[in-house]
CSV table of C-alpha atoms and ligand atoms in Angstrom, one decimal:
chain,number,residue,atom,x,y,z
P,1,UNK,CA,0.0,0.0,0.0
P,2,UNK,CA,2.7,2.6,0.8
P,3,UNK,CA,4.8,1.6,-2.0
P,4,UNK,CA,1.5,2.8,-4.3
P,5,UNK,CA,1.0,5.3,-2.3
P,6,UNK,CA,4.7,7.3,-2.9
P,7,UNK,CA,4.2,5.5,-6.7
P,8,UNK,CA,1.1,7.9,-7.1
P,9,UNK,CA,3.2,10.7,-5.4
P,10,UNK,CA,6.0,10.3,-8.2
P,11,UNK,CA,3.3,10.2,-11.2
P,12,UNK,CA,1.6,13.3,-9.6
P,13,UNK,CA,4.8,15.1,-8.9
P,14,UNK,CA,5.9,14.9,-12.6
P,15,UNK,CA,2.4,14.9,-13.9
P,16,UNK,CA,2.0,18.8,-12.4
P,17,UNK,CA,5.3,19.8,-13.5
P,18,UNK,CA,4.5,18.1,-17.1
P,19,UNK,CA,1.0,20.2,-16.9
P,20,UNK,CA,2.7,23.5,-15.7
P,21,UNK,CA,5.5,22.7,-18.6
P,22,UNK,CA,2.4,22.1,-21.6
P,23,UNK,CA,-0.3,25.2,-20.0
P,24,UNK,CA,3.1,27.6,-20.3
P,25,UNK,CA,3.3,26.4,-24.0
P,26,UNK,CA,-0.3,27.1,-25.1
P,27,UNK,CA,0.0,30.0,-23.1
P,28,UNK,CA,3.1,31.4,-25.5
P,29,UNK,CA,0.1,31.8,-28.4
P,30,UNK,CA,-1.2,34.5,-26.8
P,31,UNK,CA,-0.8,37.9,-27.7
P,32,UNK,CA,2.8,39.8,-26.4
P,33,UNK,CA,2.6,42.6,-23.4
P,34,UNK,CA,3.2,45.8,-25.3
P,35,UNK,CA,6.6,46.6,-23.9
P,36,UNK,CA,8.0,43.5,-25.8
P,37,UNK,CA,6.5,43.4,-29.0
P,38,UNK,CA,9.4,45.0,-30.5
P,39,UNK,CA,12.4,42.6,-29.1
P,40,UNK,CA,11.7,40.5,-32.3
P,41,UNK,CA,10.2,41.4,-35.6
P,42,UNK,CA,7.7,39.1,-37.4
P,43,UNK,CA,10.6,36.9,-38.6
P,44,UNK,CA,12.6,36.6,-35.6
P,45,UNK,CA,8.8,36.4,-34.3
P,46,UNK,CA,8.5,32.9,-36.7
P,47,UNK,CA,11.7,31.7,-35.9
P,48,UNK,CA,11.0,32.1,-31.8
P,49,UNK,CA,7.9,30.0,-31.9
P,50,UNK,CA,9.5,27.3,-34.6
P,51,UNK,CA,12.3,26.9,-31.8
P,52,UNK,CA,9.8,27.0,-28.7
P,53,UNK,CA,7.8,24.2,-30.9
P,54,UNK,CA,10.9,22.3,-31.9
P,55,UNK,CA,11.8,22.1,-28.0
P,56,UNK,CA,8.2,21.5,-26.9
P,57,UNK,CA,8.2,18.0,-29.2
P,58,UNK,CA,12.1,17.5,-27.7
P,59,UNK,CA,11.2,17.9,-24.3
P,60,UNK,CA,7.9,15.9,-24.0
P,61,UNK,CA,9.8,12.7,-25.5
P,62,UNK,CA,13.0,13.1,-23.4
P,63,UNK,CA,10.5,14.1,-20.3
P,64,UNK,CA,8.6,10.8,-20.7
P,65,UNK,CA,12.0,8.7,-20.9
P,66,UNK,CA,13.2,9.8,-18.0
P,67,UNK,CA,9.6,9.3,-15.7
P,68,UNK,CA,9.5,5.6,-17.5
P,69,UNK,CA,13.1,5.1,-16.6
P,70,UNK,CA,12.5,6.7,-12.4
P,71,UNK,CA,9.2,4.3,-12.6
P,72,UNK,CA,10.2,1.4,-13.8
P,73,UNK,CA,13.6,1.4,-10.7
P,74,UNK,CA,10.6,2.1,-8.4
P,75,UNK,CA,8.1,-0.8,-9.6
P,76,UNK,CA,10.5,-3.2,-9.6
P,77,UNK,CA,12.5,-2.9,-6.7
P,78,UNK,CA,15.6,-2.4,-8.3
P,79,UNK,CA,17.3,-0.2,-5.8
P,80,UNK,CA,16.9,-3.0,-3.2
P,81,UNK,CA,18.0,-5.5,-5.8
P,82,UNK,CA,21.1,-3.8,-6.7
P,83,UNK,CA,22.1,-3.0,-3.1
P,84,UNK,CA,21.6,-7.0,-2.7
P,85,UNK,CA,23.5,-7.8,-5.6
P,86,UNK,CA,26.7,-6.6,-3.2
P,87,UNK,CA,26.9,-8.4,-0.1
P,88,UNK,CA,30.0,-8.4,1.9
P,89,UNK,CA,30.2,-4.4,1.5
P,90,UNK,CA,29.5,-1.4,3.9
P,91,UNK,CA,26.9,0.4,2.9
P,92,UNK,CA,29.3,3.5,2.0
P,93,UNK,CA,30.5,1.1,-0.7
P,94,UNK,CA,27.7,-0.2,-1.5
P,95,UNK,CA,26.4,2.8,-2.1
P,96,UNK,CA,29.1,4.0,-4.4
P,97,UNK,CA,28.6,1.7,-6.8
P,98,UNK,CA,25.1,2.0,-6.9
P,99,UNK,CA,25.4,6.0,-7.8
P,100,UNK,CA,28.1,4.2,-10.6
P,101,UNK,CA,25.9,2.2,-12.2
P,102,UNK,CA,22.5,4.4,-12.2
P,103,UNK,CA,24.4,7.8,-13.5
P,104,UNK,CA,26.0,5.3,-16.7
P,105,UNK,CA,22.2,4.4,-17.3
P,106,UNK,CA,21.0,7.7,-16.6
P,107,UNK,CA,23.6,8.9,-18.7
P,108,UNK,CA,23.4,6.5,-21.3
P,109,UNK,CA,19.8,7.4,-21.5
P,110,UNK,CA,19.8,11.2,-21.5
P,111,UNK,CA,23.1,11.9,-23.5
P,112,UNK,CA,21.3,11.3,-27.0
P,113,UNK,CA,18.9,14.0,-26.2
P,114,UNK,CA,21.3,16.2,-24.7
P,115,UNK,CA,23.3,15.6,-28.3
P,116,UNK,CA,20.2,16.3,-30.1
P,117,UNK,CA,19.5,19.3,-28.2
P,118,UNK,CA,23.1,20.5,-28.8
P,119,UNK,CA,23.7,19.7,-32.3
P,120,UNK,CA,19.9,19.7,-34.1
P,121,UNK,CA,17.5,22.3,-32.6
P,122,UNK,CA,20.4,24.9,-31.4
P,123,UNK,CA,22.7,24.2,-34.2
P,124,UNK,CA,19.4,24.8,-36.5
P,125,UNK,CA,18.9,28.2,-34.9
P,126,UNK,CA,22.0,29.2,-34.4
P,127,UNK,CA,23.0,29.1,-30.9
P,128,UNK,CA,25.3,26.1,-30.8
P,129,UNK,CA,29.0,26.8,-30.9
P,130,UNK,CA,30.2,23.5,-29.2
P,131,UNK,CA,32.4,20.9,-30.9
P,132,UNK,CA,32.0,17.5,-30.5
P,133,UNK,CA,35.4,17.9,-28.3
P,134,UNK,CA,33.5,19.9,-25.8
P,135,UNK,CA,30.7,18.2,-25.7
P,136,UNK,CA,31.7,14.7,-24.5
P,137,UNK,CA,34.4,16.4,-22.6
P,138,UNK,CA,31.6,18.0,-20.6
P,139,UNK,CA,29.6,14.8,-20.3
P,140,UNK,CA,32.4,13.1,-18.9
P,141,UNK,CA,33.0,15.9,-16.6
P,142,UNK,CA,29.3,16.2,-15.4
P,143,UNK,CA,29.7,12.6,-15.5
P,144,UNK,CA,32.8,12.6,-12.9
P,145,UNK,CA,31.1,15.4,-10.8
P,146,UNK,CA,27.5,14.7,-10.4
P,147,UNK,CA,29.3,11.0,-8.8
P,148,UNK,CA,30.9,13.0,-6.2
P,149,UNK,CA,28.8,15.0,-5.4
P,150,UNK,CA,26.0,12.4,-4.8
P,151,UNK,CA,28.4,10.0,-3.2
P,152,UNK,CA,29.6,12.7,-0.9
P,153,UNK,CA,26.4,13.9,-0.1
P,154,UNK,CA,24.8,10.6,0.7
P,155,UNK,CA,27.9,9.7,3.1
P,156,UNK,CA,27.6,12.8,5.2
P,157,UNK,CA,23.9,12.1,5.8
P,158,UNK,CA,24.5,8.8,6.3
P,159,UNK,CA,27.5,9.3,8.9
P,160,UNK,CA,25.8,12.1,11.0
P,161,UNK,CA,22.3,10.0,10.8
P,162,UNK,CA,24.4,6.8,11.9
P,163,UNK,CA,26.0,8.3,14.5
P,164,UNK,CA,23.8,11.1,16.0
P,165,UNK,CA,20.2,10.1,15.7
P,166,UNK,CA,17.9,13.3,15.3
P,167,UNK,CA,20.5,15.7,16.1
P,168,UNK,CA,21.9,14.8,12.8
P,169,UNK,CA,19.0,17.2,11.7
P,170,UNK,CA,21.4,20.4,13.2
P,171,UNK,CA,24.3,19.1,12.5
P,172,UNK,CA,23.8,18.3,8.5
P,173,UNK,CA,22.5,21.3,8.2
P,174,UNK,CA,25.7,23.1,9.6
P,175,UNK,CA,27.5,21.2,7.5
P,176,UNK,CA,25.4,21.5,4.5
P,177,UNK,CA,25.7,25.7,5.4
P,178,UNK,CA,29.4,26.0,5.4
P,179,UNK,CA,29.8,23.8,2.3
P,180,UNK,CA,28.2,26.5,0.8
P,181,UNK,CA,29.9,29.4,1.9
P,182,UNK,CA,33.0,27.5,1.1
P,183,UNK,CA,31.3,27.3,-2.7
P,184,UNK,CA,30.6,30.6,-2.8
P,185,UNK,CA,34.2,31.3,-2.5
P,186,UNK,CA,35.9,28.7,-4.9
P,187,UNK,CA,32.9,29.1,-7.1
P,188,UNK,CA,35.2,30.5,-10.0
P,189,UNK,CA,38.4,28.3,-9.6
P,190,UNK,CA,35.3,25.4,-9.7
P,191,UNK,CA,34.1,26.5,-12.9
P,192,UNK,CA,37.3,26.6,-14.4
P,193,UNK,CA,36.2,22.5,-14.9
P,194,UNK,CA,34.0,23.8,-17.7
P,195,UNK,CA,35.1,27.5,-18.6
P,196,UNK,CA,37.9,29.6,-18.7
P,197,UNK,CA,38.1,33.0,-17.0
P,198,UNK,CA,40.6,36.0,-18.2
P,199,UNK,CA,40.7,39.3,-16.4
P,200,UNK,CA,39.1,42.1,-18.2
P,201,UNK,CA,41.4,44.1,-20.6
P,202,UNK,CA,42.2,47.4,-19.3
P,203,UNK,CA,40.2,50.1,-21.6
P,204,UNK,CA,37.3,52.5,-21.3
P,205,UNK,CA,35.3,50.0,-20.7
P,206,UNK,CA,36.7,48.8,-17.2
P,207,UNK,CA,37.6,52.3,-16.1
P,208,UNK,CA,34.1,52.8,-16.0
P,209,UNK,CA,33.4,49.4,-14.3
P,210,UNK,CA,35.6,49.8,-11.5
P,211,UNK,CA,34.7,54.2,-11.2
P,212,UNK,CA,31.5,52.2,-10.1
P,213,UNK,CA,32.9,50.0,-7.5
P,214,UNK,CA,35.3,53.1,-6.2
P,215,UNK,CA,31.9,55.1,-6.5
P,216,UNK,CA,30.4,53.1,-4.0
P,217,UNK,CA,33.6,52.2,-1.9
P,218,UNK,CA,32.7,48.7,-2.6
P,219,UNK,CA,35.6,46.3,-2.9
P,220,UNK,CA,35.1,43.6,-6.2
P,221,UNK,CA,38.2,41.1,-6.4
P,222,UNK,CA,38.2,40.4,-9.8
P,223,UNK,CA,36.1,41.3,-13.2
P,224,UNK,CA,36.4,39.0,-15.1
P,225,UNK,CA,35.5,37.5,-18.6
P,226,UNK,CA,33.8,34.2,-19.3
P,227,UNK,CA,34.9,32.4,-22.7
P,228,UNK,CA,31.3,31.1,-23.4
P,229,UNK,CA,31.2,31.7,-26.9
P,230,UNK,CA,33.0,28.5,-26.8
P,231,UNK,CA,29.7,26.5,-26.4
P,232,UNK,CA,27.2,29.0,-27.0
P,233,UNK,CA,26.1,32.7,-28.8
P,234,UNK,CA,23.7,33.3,-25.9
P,235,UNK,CA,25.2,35.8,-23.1
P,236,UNK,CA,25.2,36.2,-19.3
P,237,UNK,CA,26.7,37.6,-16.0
P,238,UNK,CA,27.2,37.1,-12.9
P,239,UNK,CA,28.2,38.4,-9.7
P,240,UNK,CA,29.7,35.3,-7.1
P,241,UNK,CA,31.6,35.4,-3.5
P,242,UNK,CA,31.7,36.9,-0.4
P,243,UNK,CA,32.9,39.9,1.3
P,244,UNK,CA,36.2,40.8,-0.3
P,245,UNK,CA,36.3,38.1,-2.7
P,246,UNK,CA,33.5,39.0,-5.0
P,247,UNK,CA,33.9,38.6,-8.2
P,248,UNK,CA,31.8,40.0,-11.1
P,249,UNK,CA,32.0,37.5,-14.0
P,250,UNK,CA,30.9,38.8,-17.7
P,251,UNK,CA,30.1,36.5,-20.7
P,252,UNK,CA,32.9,37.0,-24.1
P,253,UNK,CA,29.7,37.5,-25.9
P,254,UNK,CA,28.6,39.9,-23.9
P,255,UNK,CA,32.0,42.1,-23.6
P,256,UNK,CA,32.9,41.8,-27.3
P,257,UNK,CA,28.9,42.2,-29.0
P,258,UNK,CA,27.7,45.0,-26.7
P,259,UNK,CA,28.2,48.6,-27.0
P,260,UNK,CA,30.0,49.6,-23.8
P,261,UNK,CA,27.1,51.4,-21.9
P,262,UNK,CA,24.8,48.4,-21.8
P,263,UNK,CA,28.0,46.2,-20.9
P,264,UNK,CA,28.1,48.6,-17.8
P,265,UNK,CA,24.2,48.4,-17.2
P,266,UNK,CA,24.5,44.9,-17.0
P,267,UNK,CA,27.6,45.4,-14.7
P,268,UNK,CA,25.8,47.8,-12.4
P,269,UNK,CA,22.9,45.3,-11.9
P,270,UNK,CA,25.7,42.8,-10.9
P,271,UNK,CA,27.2,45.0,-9.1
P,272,UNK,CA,24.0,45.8,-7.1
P,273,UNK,CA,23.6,42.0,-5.9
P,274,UNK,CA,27.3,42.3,-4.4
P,275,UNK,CA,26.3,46.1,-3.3
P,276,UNK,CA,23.0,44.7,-1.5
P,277,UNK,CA,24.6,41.4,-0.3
P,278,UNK,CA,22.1,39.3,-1.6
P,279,UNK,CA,23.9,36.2,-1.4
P,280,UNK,CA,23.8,36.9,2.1
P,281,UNK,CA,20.7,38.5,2.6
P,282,UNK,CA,19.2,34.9,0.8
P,283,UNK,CA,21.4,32.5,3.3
P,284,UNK,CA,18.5,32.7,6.3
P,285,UNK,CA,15.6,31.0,4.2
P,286,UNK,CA,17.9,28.1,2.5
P,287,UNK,CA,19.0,27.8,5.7
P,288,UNK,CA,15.6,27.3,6.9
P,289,UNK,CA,14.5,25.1,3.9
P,290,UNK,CA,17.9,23.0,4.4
P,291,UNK,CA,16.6,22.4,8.2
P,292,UNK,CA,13.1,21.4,7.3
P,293,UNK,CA,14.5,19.1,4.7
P,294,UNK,CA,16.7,17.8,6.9
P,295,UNK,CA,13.8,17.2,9.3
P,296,UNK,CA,11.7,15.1,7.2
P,297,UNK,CA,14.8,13.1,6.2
P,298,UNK,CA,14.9,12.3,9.8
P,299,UNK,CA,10.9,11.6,10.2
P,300,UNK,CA,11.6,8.7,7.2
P,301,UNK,CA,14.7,7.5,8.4
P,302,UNK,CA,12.7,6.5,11.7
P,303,UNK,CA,10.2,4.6,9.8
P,304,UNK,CA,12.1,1.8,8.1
P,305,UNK,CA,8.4,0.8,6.5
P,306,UNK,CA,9.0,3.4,3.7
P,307,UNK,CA,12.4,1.5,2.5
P,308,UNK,CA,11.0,-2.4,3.3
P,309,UNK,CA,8.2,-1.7,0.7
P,310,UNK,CA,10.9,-1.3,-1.7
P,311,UNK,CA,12.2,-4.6,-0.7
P,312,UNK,CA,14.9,-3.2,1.4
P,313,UNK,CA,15.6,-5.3,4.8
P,314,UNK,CA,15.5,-2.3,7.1
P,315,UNK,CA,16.2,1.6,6.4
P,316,UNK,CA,19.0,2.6,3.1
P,317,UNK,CA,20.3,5.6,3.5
P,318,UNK,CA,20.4,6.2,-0.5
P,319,UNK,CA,16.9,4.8,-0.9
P,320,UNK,CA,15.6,7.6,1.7
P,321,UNK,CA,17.5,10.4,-0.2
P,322,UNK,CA,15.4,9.0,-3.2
P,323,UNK,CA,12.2,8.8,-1.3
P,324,UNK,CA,13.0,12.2,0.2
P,325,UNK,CA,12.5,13.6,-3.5
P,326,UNK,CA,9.1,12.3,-3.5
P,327,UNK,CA,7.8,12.4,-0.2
P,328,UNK,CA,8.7,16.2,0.3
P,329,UNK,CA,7.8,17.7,-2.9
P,330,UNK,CA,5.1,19.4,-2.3
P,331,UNK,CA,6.9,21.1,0.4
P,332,UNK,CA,10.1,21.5,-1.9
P,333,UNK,CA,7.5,23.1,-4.3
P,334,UNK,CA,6.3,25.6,-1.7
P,335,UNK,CA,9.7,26.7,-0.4
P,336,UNK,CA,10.6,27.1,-4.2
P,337,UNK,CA,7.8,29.7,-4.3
P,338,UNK,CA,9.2,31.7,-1.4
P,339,UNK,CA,12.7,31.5,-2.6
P,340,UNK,CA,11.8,32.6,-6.1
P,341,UNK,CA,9.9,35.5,-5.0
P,342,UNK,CA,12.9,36.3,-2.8
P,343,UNK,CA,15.1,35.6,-5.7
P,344,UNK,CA,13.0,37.9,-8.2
P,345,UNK,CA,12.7,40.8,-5.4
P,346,UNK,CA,16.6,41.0,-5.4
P,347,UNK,CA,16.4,41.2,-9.5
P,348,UNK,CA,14.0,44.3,-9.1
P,349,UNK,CA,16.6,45.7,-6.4
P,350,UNK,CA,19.8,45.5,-8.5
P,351,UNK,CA,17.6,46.6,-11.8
P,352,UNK,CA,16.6,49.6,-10.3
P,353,UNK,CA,20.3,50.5,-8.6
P,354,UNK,CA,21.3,50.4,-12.3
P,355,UNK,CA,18.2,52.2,-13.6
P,356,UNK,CA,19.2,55.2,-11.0
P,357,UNK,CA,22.7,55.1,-12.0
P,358,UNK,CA,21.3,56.4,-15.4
P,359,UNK,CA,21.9,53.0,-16.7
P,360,UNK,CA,17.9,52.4,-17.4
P,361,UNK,CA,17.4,52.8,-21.0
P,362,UNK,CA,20.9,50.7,-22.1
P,363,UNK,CA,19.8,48.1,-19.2
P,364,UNK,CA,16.3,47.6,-21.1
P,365,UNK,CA,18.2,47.7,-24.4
P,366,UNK,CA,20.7,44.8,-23.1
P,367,UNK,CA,18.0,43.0,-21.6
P,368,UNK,CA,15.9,43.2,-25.0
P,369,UNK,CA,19.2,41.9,-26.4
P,370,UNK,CA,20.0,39.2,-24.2
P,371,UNK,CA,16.3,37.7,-24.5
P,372,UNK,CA,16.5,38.4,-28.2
P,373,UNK,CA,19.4,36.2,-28.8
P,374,UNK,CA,18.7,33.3,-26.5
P,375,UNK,CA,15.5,33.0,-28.0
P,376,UNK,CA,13.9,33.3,-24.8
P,377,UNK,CA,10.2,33.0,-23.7
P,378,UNK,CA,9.2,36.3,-23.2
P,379,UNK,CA,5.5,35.4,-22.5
P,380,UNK,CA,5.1,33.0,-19.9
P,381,UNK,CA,2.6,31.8,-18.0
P,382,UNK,CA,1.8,33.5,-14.7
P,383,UNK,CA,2.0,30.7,-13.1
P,384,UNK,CA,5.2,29.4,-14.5
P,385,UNK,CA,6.9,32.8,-13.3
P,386,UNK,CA,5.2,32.0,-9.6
P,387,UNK,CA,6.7,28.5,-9.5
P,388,UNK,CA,9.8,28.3,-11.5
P,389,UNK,CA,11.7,31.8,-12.3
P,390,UNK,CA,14.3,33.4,-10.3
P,391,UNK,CA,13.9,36.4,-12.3
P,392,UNK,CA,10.9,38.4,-13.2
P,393,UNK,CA,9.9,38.3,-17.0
P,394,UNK,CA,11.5,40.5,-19.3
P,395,UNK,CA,8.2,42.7,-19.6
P,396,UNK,CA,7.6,42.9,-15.9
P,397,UNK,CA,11.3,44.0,-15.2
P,398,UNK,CA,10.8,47.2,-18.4
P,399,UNK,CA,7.7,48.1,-16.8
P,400,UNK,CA,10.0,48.5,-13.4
P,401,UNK,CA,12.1,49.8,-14.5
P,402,UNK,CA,10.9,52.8,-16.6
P,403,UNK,CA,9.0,53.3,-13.2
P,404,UNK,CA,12.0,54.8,-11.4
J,1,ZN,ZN1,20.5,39.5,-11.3
């Protein structure tokens, strides 16, 4: 009974996100808010919906492959079978391999749509840039990482559960709190994995960028400059780190395509996250959302019932982080709304620092520009924007900003 119970859970989970993913696509139809209608013209117009279509199909086939794949490991037991196919392990070990085998099937399954993805619909409008080099370098590196991670993760809950009880709870999410301060500061020397970074070249250009930090008396590390035309034309920039280590990160597309005044309105809204602290400012609720996660992980760790429907013999720590997925999604979903709207606030915040910098107009342009050549939605649903997006939608941010 509680096996079909968290079954049902898992088709309704994907199910709503399916719905949400298909009502946002019927949605895109309908007619454009006036402040947008000019960021493509009828032919860009065309080419926006052929690409929204073309990923529409793409996404509902690869989406129905994966839930088939996640339902067919739950129906049949398999976790429980694989875990039994390696007696005279720990579980640490145990579980190792078991993250080995299911991200080669995972990514056995999901690399030809990735590769389609890559090569067919973005290559057919334009946005791909990456070799084939690149591209199964970056699968094995994802590959490499996303087993680490996992692995790691799953041994630190299974350690502190092991061998605290409840306060694990606490102490997990300490842990979990100051592995992510310690990511916010090697977040750059991370990325150099995928990307690589090069300070900005002295010029105009970053005279003006750092007269804005001086302005201010704010201290950035480094600006630097993101090689990501090497995979992609699309653009993008971020600000990462903490007190004086932040560094402001700027996209090659971006730096080399934009006239210099919207580089810097896109700069000053960056800026304006480090200026505000809202990495910071966003560390109480994850806190708060690890803690409550945490806390239901412990709830289902003290009923082993959960795992033995599965045809476990008593409580697997993996297993649980699976069922943790499912059992805690609707709450996951909820605390996702918060932290969006939290999220989006901040977006409005460093917008309008740049808008009263007298960056408004060239920030709008950019932002027209960015969407434009990402092919982005610039219509979606209202209820997609609720759930899903950090940041508000384009036409909500020009109305903003032309407010100030
Ligand atoms: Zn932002």
């Amino acid at each position: 009974m509680l096996k079909i119970i968290i079954i049902l859970m898992f088709i309704l989970m994907k199910g709503f996100e399916f719905t949400v993913e298909r009502v946002n696509h019927i949605c895109q139809g309908k007619e454009l808010p006036e402040n947008v209608k000019d960021v493509y013209d009828a032919d860009e117009y065309d080419k926006w919906r052929n690409y929204e279509n073309d990923s529409e199909k793409f996404s509902i086939i690869s989406e129905v492959v994966s839930i088939a794949f996640s339902l067919i490991l739950l129906v049949t037991n398999a976790y429980a079978w694989m875990f039994r196919m390696l007696p005279g392990f720990n579980e640490y070990i145990q579980s190792l391999i078991v993250i080995l085998a299911l991200s080669v099937m995972t990514t056995i399954i999901s690399v030809p749509f990735k590769y389609y993805d890559t090569f067919v619909i973005e290559e057919k409008y334009g946005m791909n840039k990456t070799t084939r080099t690149t591209f199964w370098l970056d699968v094995l590196k994802e590959f490499i990482i996303s087993i680490i991670i996992v692995f790691l993760f799953t041994a630190i809950v299974m350690f502190l559960f092991d061998t605290f009880g409840n306060t694990a709870i606490i102490l997990a999410t300490v842990v979990m709190l100051v592995i992510s301060l310690v990511l916010a500061l090697i977040i750059i020397p991370l990325m150099w994995i995928f990307n690589k970074f090069t300070p900005l070249e002295d010029g105009e250009l970053k005279d003006k960028l750092i007269g804005l930090c001086e302005k201010y008396g704010l201290k950035v590390k480094k600006i630097v400059v993101k090689d990501a035309s090497r995979r992609t034309t699309k653009s993008n920039a971020f600000c990462t780190g903490l007190g004086k280590f932040k560094t402001i990160s700027l996209d090659d597309n971006l730096v080399n395509n934009f006239e210099d005044d919207e580089i810097v309105a896109v700069f000053a809204h960056e800026f304006a996250h480090a200026r505000y602290k809202h990495i910071i400012k966003s560390l109480p609720f994850s806190l708060f959302r690890t803690l409550i996660t945490f806390a239901v992980l412990g709830l289902l760790l003290n009923y082993s019932g959960l795992c033995t429907a599965f045809g476990f013999d008593g409580v697997n720590y993996f297993f649980a982080l699976q069922l943790l997925s499912i059992i805690s999604w609707p709450l996951t979903k909820l605390l996702d709304i918060v932290s969006n709207y939290i999220s989006r606030k901040h977006e409005y915040q460093a917008d309008a620092f740049a808008a009263k910098e007298g960056y408004g107009d060239k920030l709008i342009a950019a932002l027209k520009r960015l969407s434009k050549e990402a092919l982005s939605d610039i219509n979606p649903h209202p209820v997609k924007v609720v759930l899903d997006y950090s940041h508000p939608t384009l036409s909500q941010r020009i109305t903003a900003i032309e407010g100030i």
